[in-house]
Amino acid sequence: MLFAAVQIVLGLLSLFLSGVLAAPPTSTSGSSDDQVVLGGTFKKDREYENGELPPTKHTLGWIDPRLKGGRLIDYTSDDLGEPLNIIISAESDPYILTEQGMQTYVKSIGFNRECLGLHYGHIHEADLGDGLGRKEEQFLGRQHYFPIMGTCWESVRGGHHFRAWRQNGTDANSGAWFIGASEEMDSSKNHMIVEDGYNRGRNYIVDRATEGSHWKGMWWKANVEWREGLLERGKRGVNHGIEQDGRVAILTIYRL
């Protein structure tokens, strides 16, 4: 049994490394001809279109990044990005609001850190309107298919993943996590997002969080509030030209 397990692990590692070495770098500007860039979309005096509404004040457990010049699309380039389609409210279990706690919690819903701690792909940035400007992703989680090196399989075969940033600058120190979730193709396709992949990635996490989860004696269950108006519907400014529905899931995660 042990010998067979070692063979499986070595085989996955070989497949992962061959995919990394063989695949050309992913273009951060996307490869779809129908992508529409943001241009001047995020000016204060702009018109709000496609379901987006003006910035929201007095929210509980998070602060609308747009109030201080941020946005709910991250940056893969100066013009394009991916939607921040989940917010973990600061009203959640305080442990989850720490980086260590976040890493523990996501294991309970089927995610883990990247394969062997190695990052393959473009580093995204996000401006959460907290005074820190564009900052690099703090945590990237990949679907954990099985206990031993399960995220290595996701890196090769594709699946669900997310990037996370914490809103903790002096201008908006809510402590909430802002998450960009999606479902991606395998490494041979440079981890392009699948059709409807932003909505699918968000819904995958929300379903598992609201079902309830546990990890090493800690149990959690989330409530979800669906928000519209924080993002435009459609694909304007969205990496890979993938349509998304503009909905953001606000999760409040309680320790049971």
PDB file of C-alpha atoms in Angstrom:
ATOM      1  CA  MET A   1       0.000   0.000   0.000  1.00  0.00           C
ATOM      2  CA  LEU A   2       2.765   2.438   0.965  1.00  0.00           C
ATOM      3  CA  PHE A   3       4.743   1.638  -2.199  1.00  0.00           C
ATOM      4  CA  ALA A   4       1.644   2.212  -4.347  1.00  0.00           C
ATOM      5  CA  ALA A   5       0.945   5.542  -2.629  1.00  0.00           C
ATOM      6  CA  VAL A   6       4.532   6.672  -3.237  1.00  0.00           C
ATOM      7  CA  GLN A   7       4.217   5.731  -6.914  1.00  0.00           C
ATOM      8  CA  ILE A   8       1.019   7.794  -7.228  1.00  0.00           C
ATOM      9  CA  VAL A   9       2.627  10.810  -5.559  1.00  0.00           C
ATOM     10  CA  LEU A  10       5.720  10.622  -7.774  1.00  0.00           C
ATOM     11  CA  GLY A  11       3.559  10.243 -10.860  1.00  0.00           C
ATOM     12  CA  LEU A  12       1.493  13.313  -9.968  1.00  0.00           C
ATOM     13  CA  LEU A  13       4.619  15.332  -9.226  1.00  0.00           C
ATOM     14  CA  SER A  14       6.115  14.368 -12.578  1.00  0.00           C
ATOM     15  CA  LEU A  15       2.895  15.294 -14.374  1.00  0.00           C
ATOM     16  CA  PHE A  16       2.697  18.623 -12.551  1.00  0.00           C
ATOM     17  CA  LEU A  17       6.292  19.580 -13.298  1.00  0.00           C
ATOM     18  CA  SER A  18       5.996  18.572 -16.937  1.00  0.00           C
ATOM     19  CA  GLY A  19       2.910  20.767 -17.255  1.00  0.00           C
ATOM     20  CA  VAL A  20       4.695  23.710 -15.664  1.00  0.00           C
ATOM     21  CA  LEU A  21       7.760  23.352 -17.861  1.00  0.00           C
ATOM     22  CA  ALA A  22       5.880  22.706 -21.089  1.00  0.00           C
ATOM     23  CA  ALA A  23       3.202  25.355 -20.843  1.00  0.00           C
ATOM     24  CA  PRO A  24       4.011  28.841 -22.104  1.00  0.00           C
ATOM     25  CA  PRO A  25       3.445  31.758 -19.719  1.00  0.00           C
ATOM     26  CA  THR A  26      -0.171  32.796 -19.338  1.00  0.00           C
ATOM     27  CA  SER A  27      -0.961  36.125 -20.937  1.00  0.00           C
ATOM     28  CA  THR A  28      -2.171  38.544 -18.296  1.00  0.00           C
ATOM     29  CA  SER A  29      -4.119  40.491 -20.850  1.00  0.00           C
ATOM     30  CA  GLY A  30      -6.170  37.456 -21.837  1.00  0.00           C
ATOM     31  CA  SER A  31      -6.413  35.797 -25.211  1.00  0.00           C
ATOM     32  CA  SER A  32     -10.012  36.429 -26.178  1.00  0.00           C
ATOM     33  CA  ASP A  33     -10.667  38.876 -28.996  1.00  0.00           C
ATOM     34  CA  ASP A  34     -13.941  39.975 -27.414  1.00  0.00           C
ATOM     35  CA  GLN A  35     -12.489  41.294 -24.157  1.00  0.00           C
ATOM     36  CA  VAL A  36     -13.558  44.856 -23.377  1.00  0.00           C
ATOM     37  CA  VAL A  37     -11.175  46.864 -21.219  1.00  0.00           C
ATOM     38  CA  LEU A  38     -12.208  49.146 -18.400  1.00  0.00           C
ATOM     39  CA  GLY A  39     -10.605  52.327 -19.668  1.00  0.00           C
ATOM     40  CA  GLY A  40     -11.986  55.181 -17.550  1.00  0.00           C
ATOM     41  CA  THR A  41     -14.769  53.085 -16.071  1.00  0.00           C
ATOM     42  CA  PHE A  42     -13.841  53.655 -12.424  1.00  0.00           C
ATOM     43  CA  LYS A  43     -13.830  57.454 -12.349  1.00  0.00           C
ATOM     44  CA  LYS A  44     -15.986  58.940  -9.604  1.00  0.00           C
ATOM     45  CA  ASP A  45     -18.209  60.815 -12.043  1.00  0.00           C
ATOM     46  CA  ARG A  46     -18.806  57.860 -14.330  1.00  0.00           C
ATOM     47  CA  GLU A  47     -22.218  56.438 -15.125  1.00  0.00           C
ATOM     48  CA  TYR A  48     -23.172  53.136 -13.516  1.00  0.00           C
ATOM     49  CA  GLU A  49     -24.300  50.542 -16.004  1.00  0.00           C
ATOM     50  CA  ASN A  50     -25.315  46.899 -16.357  1.00  0.00           C
ATOM     51  CA  GLY A  51     -26.700  46.604 -12.850  1.00  0.00           C
ATOM     52  CA  GLU A  52     -23.900  48.334 -10.949  1.00  0.00           C
ATOM     53  CA  LEU A  53     -25.014  50.923  -8.386  1.00  0.00           C
ATOM     54  CA  PRO A  54     -23.121  53.763  -6.644  1.00  0.00           C
ATOM     55  CA  PRO A  55     -20.899  52.818  -3.675  1.00  0.00           C
ATOM     56  CA  THR A  56     -22.709  51.538  -0.597  1.00  0.00           C
ATOM     57  CA  LYS A  57     -22.175  53.114   2.837  1.00  0.00           C
ATOM     58  CA  HIS A  58     -22.780  51.712   6.333  1.00  0.00           C
ATOM     59  CA  THR A  59     -22.274  48.044   5.486  1.00  0.00           C
ATOM     60  CA  LEU A  60     -21.833  45.623   8.394  1.00  0.00           C
ATOM     61  CA  GLY A  61     -18.571  43.666   8.535  1.00  0.00           C
ATOM     62  CA  TRP A  62     -17.008  45.055   5.345  1.00  0.00           C
ATOM     63  CA  ILE A  63     -16.504  48.383   3.574  1.00  0.00           C
ATOM     64  CA  ASP A  64     -17.297  48.991  -0.080  1.00  0.00           C
ATOM     65  CA  PRO A  65     -13.859  49.480  -1.722  1.00  0.00           C
ATOM     66  CA  ARG A  66     -15.335  51.945  -4.223  1.00  0.00           C
ATOM     67  CA  LEU A  67     -15.873  54.536  -1.474  1.00  0.00           C
ATOM     68  CA  LYS A  68     -12.109  55.161  -1.434  1.00  0.00           C
ATOM     69  CA  GLY A  69     -11.232  54.546  -5.076  1.00  0.00           C
ATOM     70  CA  GLY A  70     -10.964  50.752  -4.994  1.00  0.00           C
ATOM     71  CA  ARG A  71     -12.995  48.238  -6.965  1.00  0.00           C
ATOM     72  CA  LEU A  72     -14.398  44.715  -6.859  1.00  0.00           C
ATOM     73  CA  ILE A  73     -12.388  43.533  -9.838  1.00  0.00           C
ATOM     74  CA  ASP A  74      -8.768  42.645  -9.200  1.00  0.00           C
ATOM     75  CA  TYR A  75      -5.885  43.468 -11.540  1.00  0.00           C
ATOM     76  CA  THR A  76      -4.368  40.950 -13.924  1.00  0.00           C
ATOM     77  CA  SER A  77      -3.192  43.929 -15.980  1.00  0.00           C
ATOM     78  CA  ASP A  78      -3.874  47.669 -15.937  1.00  0.00           C
ATOM     79  CA  ASP A  79      -7.035  47.136 -17.986  1.00  0.00           C
ATOM     80  CA  LEU A  80      -8.404  43.712 -17.038  1.00  0.00           C
ATOM     81  CA  GLY A  81      -9.121  41.750 -13.888  1.00  0.00           C
ATOM     82  CA  GLU A  82     -11.261  39.080 -12.266  1.00  0.00           C
ATOM     83  CA  PRO A  83     -14.312  39.691 -10.065  1.00  0.00           C
ATOM     84  CA  LEU A  84     -14.028  39.693  -6.286  1.00  0.00           C
ATOM     85  CA  ASN A  85     -17.244  37.743  -5.988  1.00  0.00           C
ATOM     86  CA  ILE A  86     -17.158  36.629  -2.331  1.00  0.00           C
ATOM     87  CA  ILE A  87     -16.690  38.690   0.833  1.00  0.00           C
ATOM     88  CA  ILE A  88     -16.132  36.995   4.196  1.00  0.00           C
ATOM     89  CA  SER A  89     -17.609  39.481   6.634  1.00  0.00           C
ATOM     90  CA  ALA A  90     -15.668  40.640   9.688  1.00  0.00           C
ATOM     91  CA  GLU A  91     -18.726  39.539  11.686  1.00  0.00           C
ATOM     92  CA  SER A  92     -17.435  35.983  11.139  1.00  0.00           C
ATOM     93  CA  ASP A  93     -15.522  33.799  13.609  1.00  0.00           C
ATOM     94  CA  PRO A  94     -12.501  35.983  14.571  1.00  0.00           C
ATOM     95  CA  TYR A  95     -10.131  33.062  13.986  1.00  0.00           C
ATOM     96  CA  ILE A  96     -11.049  32.968  10.288  1.00  0.00           C
ATOM     97  CA  LEU A  97     -10.157  36.647   9.955  1.00  0.00           C
ATOM     98  CA  THR A  98      -6.494  35.778  10.600  1.00  0.00           C
ATOM     99  CA  GLU A  99      -4.351  34.337   7.810  1.00  0.00           C
ATOM    100  CA  GLN A 100      -3.691  31.147   9.775  1.00  0.00           C
ATOM    101  CA  GLY A 101      -7.382  30.769  10.541  1.00  0.00           C
ATOM    102  CA  MET A 102      -8.323  31.361   6.919  1.00  0.00           C
ATOM    103  CA  GLN A 103      -5.911  28.649   5.794  1.00  0.00           C
ATOM    104  CA  THR A 104      -7.424  26.259   8.326  1.00  0.00           C
ATOM    105  CA  TYR A 105     -10.998  27.095   7.393  1.00  0.00           C
ATOM    106  CA  VAL A 106     -10.555  26.575   3.649  1.00  0.00           C
ATOM    107  CA  LYS A 107      -9.286  23.050   4.318  1.00  0.00           C
ATOM    108  CA  SER A 108     -12.691  22.316   5.829  1.00  0.00           C
ATOM    109  CA  ILE A 109     -14.412  23.209   2.535  1.00  0.00           C
ATOM    110  CA  GLY A 110     -12.019  21.280   0.302  1.00  0.00           C
ATOM    111  CA  PHE A 111      -9.166  23.695  -0.488  1.00  0.00           C
ATOM    112  CA  ASN A 112      -5.522  23.969   0.469  1.00  0.00           C
ATOM    113  CA  ARG A 113      -2.375  25.916  -0.347  1.00  0.00           C
ATOM    114  CA  GLU A 114      -0.656  25.426  -3.691  1.00  0.00           C
ATOM    115  CA  CYS A 115       1.177  22.243  -4.642  1.00  0.00           C
ATOM    116  CA  LEU A 116       4.473  21.964  -2.726  1.00  0.00           C
ATOM    117  CA  GLY A 117       4.114  25.645  -1.847  1.00  0.00           C
ATOM    118  CA  LEU A 118       5.048  26.575  -5.432  1.00  0.00           C
ATOM    119  CA  HIS A 119       3.133  29.220  -7.361  1.00  0.00           C
ATOM    120  CA  TYR A 120       2.545  28.739 -11.080  1.00  0.00           C
ATOM    121  CA  GLY A 121       0.797  31.605 -12.761  1.00  0.00           C
ATOM    122  CA  HIS A 122       0.339  35.342 -12.611  1.00  0.00           C
ATOM    123  CA  ILE A 123       0.247  37.195  -9.281  1.00  0.00           C
ATOM    124  CA  HIS A 124      -2.952  39.229  -9.095  1.00  0.00           C
ATOM    125  CA  GLU A 125      -3.334  42.542  -7.290  1.00  0.00           C
ATOM    126  CA  ALA A 126      -6.410  44.175  -5.767  1.00  0.00           C
ATOM    127  CA  ASP A 127      -7.293  47.636  -4.481  1.00  0.00           C
ATOM    128  CA  LEU A 128      -9.749  47.302  -1.594  1.00  0.00           C
ATOM    129  CA  GLY A 129      -9.995  51.045  -0.998  1.00  0.00           C
ATOM    130  CA  ASP A 130      -8.262  50.688   2.364  1.00  0.00           C
ATOM    131  CA  GLY A 131      -5.390  53.066   1.661  1.00  0.00           C
ATOM    132  CA  LEU A 132      -2.887  50.366   0.704  1.00  0.00           C
ATOM    133  CA  GLY A 133      -3.456  50.732  -3.036  1.00  0.00           C
ATOM    134  CA  ARG A 134      -2.929  47.735  -5.279  1.00  0.00           C
ATOM    135  CA  LYS A 135      -1.551  44.885  -3.199  1.00  0.00           C
ATOM    136  CA  GLU A 136      -0.608  41.350  -4.188  1.00  0.00           C
ATOM    137  CA  GLU A 137      -2.821  38.399  -3.363  1.00  0.00           C
ATOM    138  CA  GLN A 138      -2.258  37.238   0.207  1.00  0.00           C
ATOM    139  CA  PHE A 139      -3.437  33.689  -0.235  1.00  0.00           C
ATOM    140  CA  LEU A 140      -4.203  31.379  -3.139  1.00  0.00           C
ATOM    141  CA  GLY A 141      -6.198  28.226  -2.466  1.00  0.00           C
ATOM    142  CA  ARG A 142      -6.715  25.316  -4.838  1.00  0.00           C
ATOM    143  CA  GLN A 143      -9.244  22.509  -4.774  1.00  0.00           C
ATOM    144  CA  HIS A 144      -7.856  19.655  -2.686  1.00  0.00           C
ATOM    145  CA  TYR A 145      -8.901  16.504  -4.537  1.00  0.00           C
ATOM    146  CA  PHE A 146      -7.394  13.966  -2.109  1.00  0.00           C
ATOM    147  CA  PRO A 147      -5.293  13.988   1.096  1.00  0.00           C
ATOM    148  CA  ILE A 148      -1.784  13.564  -0.359  1.00  0.00           C
ATOM    149  CA  MET A 149      -0.728  16.369  -2.721  1.00  0.00           C
ATOM    150  CA  GLY A 150      -4.338  16.914  -3.749  1.00  0.00           C
ATOM    151  CA  THR A 151      -3.738  20.494  -4.889  1.00  0.00           C
ATOM    152  CA  CYS A 152      -1.023  19.243  -7.266  1.00  0.00           C
ATOM    153  CA  TRP A 153      -3.745  17.415  -9.166  1.00  0.00           C
ATOM    154  CA  GLU A 154      -5.785  20.631  -9.403  1.00  0.00           C
ATOM    155  CA  SER A 155      -2.718  22.465 -10.735  1.00  0.00           C
ATOM    156  CA  VAL A 156      -2.454  19.902 -13.534  1.00  0.00           C
ATOM    157  CA  ARG A 157      -6.065  18.912 -14.231  1.00  0.00           C
ATOM    158  CA  GLY A 158      -7.813  22.165 -13.369  1.00  0.00           C
ATOM    159  CA  GLY A 159     -10.705  22.756 -10.996  1.00  0.00           C
ATOM    160  CA  HIS A 160     -11.737  25.350  -8.449  1.00  0.00           C
ATOM    161  CA  HIS A 161      -9.418  27.932  -6.952  1.00  0.00           C
ATOM    162  CA  PHE A 162      -9.529  31.361  -5.348  1.00  0.00           C
ATOM    163  CA  ARG A 163      -7.363  34.329  -4.428  1.00  0.00           C
ATOM    164  CA  ALA A 164      -7.872  36.288  -1.205  1.00  0.00           C
ATOM    165  CA  TRP A 165      -7.038  39.729   0.149  1.00  0.00           C
ATOM    166  CA  ARG A 166      -7.795  41.184   3.590  1.00  0.00           C
ATOM    167  CA  GLN A 167      -9.176  44.711   3.901  1.00  0.00           C
ATOM    168  CA  ASN A 168      -6.964  46.072   6.655  1.00  0.00           C
ATOM    169  CA  GLY A 169      -5.520  49.447   5.656  1.00  0.00           C
ATOM    170  CA  THR A 170      -6.068  52.574   7.734  1.00  0.00           C
ATOM    171  CA  ASP A 171      -8.701  53.987   5.346  1.00  0.00           C
ATOM    172  CA  ALA A 172     -10.957  50.916   5.594  1.00  0.00           C
ATOM    173  CA  ASN A 173      -9.801  48.578   8.337  1.00  0.00           C
ATOM    174  CA  SER A 174     -12.750  46.180   8.344  1.00  0.00           C
ATOM    175  CA  GLY A 175     -10.710  42.964   8.539  1.00  0.00           C
ATOM    176  CA  ALA A 176     -12.963  41.309   5.943  1.00  0.00           C
ATOM    177  CA  TRP A 177     -11.601  38.905   3.335  1.00  0.00           C
ATOM    178  CA  PHE A 178     -12.306  39.702  -0.329  1.00  0.00           C
ATOM    179  CA  ILE A 179     -12.131  36.630  -2.549  1.00  0.00           C
ATOM    180  CA  GLY A 180     -11.958  36.108  -6.286  1.00  0.00           C
ATOM    181  CA  ALA A 181     -13.195  32.574  -6.997  1.00  0.00           C
ATOM    182  CA  SER A 182     -13.318  30.748 -10.314  1.00  0.00           C
ATOM    183  CA  GLU A 183     -13.100  27.379 -12.024  1.00  0.00           C
ATOM    184  CA  GLU A 184     -10.207  26.859 -14.419  1.00  0.00           C
ATOM    185  CA  MET A 185      -9.138  24.490 -17.188  1.00  0.00           C
ATOM    186  CA  ASP A 186      -6.106  22.204 -17.007  1.00  0.00           C
ATOM    187  CA  SER A 187      -2.474  23.272 -17.398  1.00  0.00           C
ATOM    188  CA  SER A 188      -2.365  22.349 -21.107  1.00  0.00           C
ATOM    189  CA  LYS A 189      -4.843  25.206 -21.657  1.00  0.00           C
ATOM    190  CA  ASN A 190      -2.822  27.592 -19.461  1.00  0.00           C
ATOM    191  CA  HIS A 191      -5.463  27.493 -16.722  1.00  0.00           C
ATOM    192  CA  MET A 192      -7.948  29.526 -18.745  1.00  0.00           C
ATOM    193  CA  ILE A 193     -11.275  30.070 -16.995  1.00  0.00           C
ATOM    194  CA  VAL A 194     -14.045  27.685 -18.038  1.00  0.00           C
ATOM    195  CA  GLU A 195     -17.284  29.012 -19.493  1.00  0.00           C
ATOM    196  CA  ASP A 196     -19.294  30.664 -16.683  1.00  0.00           C
ATOM    197  CA  GLY A 197     -16.254  29.932 -14.503  1.00  0.00           C
ATOM    198  CA  TYR A 198     -16.496  32.988 -12.233  1.00  0.00           C
ATOM    199  CA  ASN A 199     -20.092  32.272 -11.248  1.00  0.00           C
ATOM    200  CA  ARG A 200     -19.362  28.547 -10.914  1.00  0.00           C
ATOM    201  CA  GLY A 201     -16.309  29.131  -8.723  1.00  0.00           C
ATOM    202  CA  ARG A 202     -18.224  31.468  -6.413  1.00  0.00           C
ATOM    203  CA  ASN A 203     -21.205  29.144  -6.115  1.00  0.00           C
ATOM    204  CA  TYR A 204     -18.978  26.140  -5.378  1.00  0.00           C
ATOM    205  CA  ILE A 205     -17.503  27.850  -2.311  1.00  0.00           C
ATOM    206  CA  VAL A 206     -20.833  29.270  -1.142  1.00  0.00           C
ATOM    207  CA  ASP A 207     -22.513  25.857  -1.339  1.00  0.00           C
ATOM    208  CA  ARG A 208     -19.848  24.223   0.822  1.00  0.00           C
ATOM    209  CA  ALA A 209     -19.688  27.061   3.318  1.00  0.00           C
ATOM    210  CA  THR A 210     -23.449  27.129   3.876  1.00  0.00           C
ATOM    211  CA  GLU A 211     -23.691  23.333   4.146  1.00  0.00           C
ATOM    212  CA  GLY A 212     -21.367  23.451   7.158  1.00  0.00           C
ATOM    213  CA  SER A 213     -17.850  22.073   7.472  1.00  0.00           C
ATOM    214  CA  HIS A 214     -15.258  20.935   9.979  1.00  0.00           C
ATOM    215  CA  TRP A 215     -11.526  20.468  10.358  1.00  0.00           C
ATOM    216  CA  LYS A 216      -9.699  18.839  13.285  1.00  0.00           C
ATOM    217  CA  GLY A 217     -12.464  19.364  15.805  1.00  0.00           C
ATOM    218  CA  MET A 218     -13.492  22.842  14.629  1.00  0.00           C
ATOM    219  CA  TRP A 219     -16.937  23.184  13.056  1.00  0.00           C
ATOM    220  CA  TRP A 220     -18.333  26.093  11.036  1.00  0.00           C
ATOM    221  CA  LYS A 221     -21.466  27.036   9.141  1.00  0.00           C
ATOM    222  CA  ALA A 222     -22.017  30.146   7.014  1.00  0.00           C
ATOM    223  CA  ASN A 223     -24.965  32.374   6.257  1.00  0.00           C
ATOM    224  CA  VAL A 224     -25.005  34.069   2.864  1.00  0.00           C
ATOM    225  CA  GLU A 225     -26.384  37.417   1.751  1.00  0.00           C
ATOM    226  CA  TRP A 226     -26.459  37.964  -2.004  1.00  0.00           C
ATOM    227  CA  ARG A 227     -25.589  41.495  -3.111  1.00  0.00           C
ATOM    228  CA  GLU A 228     -26.199  43.057  -6.490  1.00  0.00           C
ATOM    229  CA  GLY A 229     -24.918  46.453  -7.569  1.00  0.00           C
ATOM    230  CA  LEU A 230     -21.286  46.070  -6.496  1.00  0.00           C
ATOM    231  CA  LEU A 231     -20.219  44.744  -9.900  1.00  0.00           C
ATOM    232  CA  GLU A 232     -21.414  45.213 -13.444  1.00  0.00           C
ATOM    233  CA  ARG A 233     -23.023  42.246 -15.108  1.00  0.00           C
ATOM    234  CA  GLY A 234     -21.228  41.035 -18.206  1.00  0.00           C
ATOM    235  CA  LYS A 235     -17.607  40.951 -19.301  1.00  0.00           C
ATOM    236  CA  ARG A 236     -16.445  44.569 -19.476  1.00  0.00           C
ATOM    237  CA  GLY A 237     -13.029  44.701 -17.839  1.00  0.00           C
ATOM    238  CA  VAL A 238     -13.161  40.965 -17.067  1.00  0.00           C
ATOM    239  CA  ASN A 239     -10.138  38.816 -17.858  1.00  0.00           C
ATOM    240  CA  HIS A 240     -10.575  36.168 -20.594  1.00  0.00           C
ATOM    241  CA  GLY A 241     -13.813  37.844 -21.744  1.00  0.00           C
ATOM    242  CA  ILE A 242     -15.922  35.566 -19.523  1.00  0.00           C
ATOM    243  CA  GLU A 243     -19.433  36.780 -18.676  1.00  0.00           C
ATOM    244  CA  GLN A 244     -20.368  36.979 -14.986  1.00  0.00           C
ATOM    245  CA  ASP A 245     -23.677  37.835 -13.341  1.00  0.00           C
ATOM    246  CA  GLY A 246     -22.479  40.701 -11.112  1.00  0.00           C
ATOM    247  CA  ARG A 247     -23.608  39.062  -7.864  1.00  0.00           C
ATOM    248  CA  VAL A 248     -21.391  39.059  -4.770  1.00  0.00           C
ATOM    249  CA  ALA A 249     -21.883  36.579  -1.927  1.00  0.00           C
ATOM    250  CA  ILE A 250     -21.406  38.062   1.561  1.00  0.00           C
ATOM    251  CA  LEU A 251     -20.562  35.157   3.877  1.00  0.00           C
ATOM    252  CA  THR A 252     -20.766  35.346   7.653  1.00  0.00           C
ATOM    253  CA  ILE A 253     -19.113  32.208   9.019  1.00  0.00           C
ATOM    254  CA  TYR A 254     -19.966  31.099  12.541  1.00  0.00           C
ATOM    255  CA  ARG A 255     -18.053  28.695  14.774  1.00  0.00           C
ATOM    256  CA  LEU A 256     -20.400  25.988  16.018  1.00  0.00           C
TER     257      LEU A 256
END
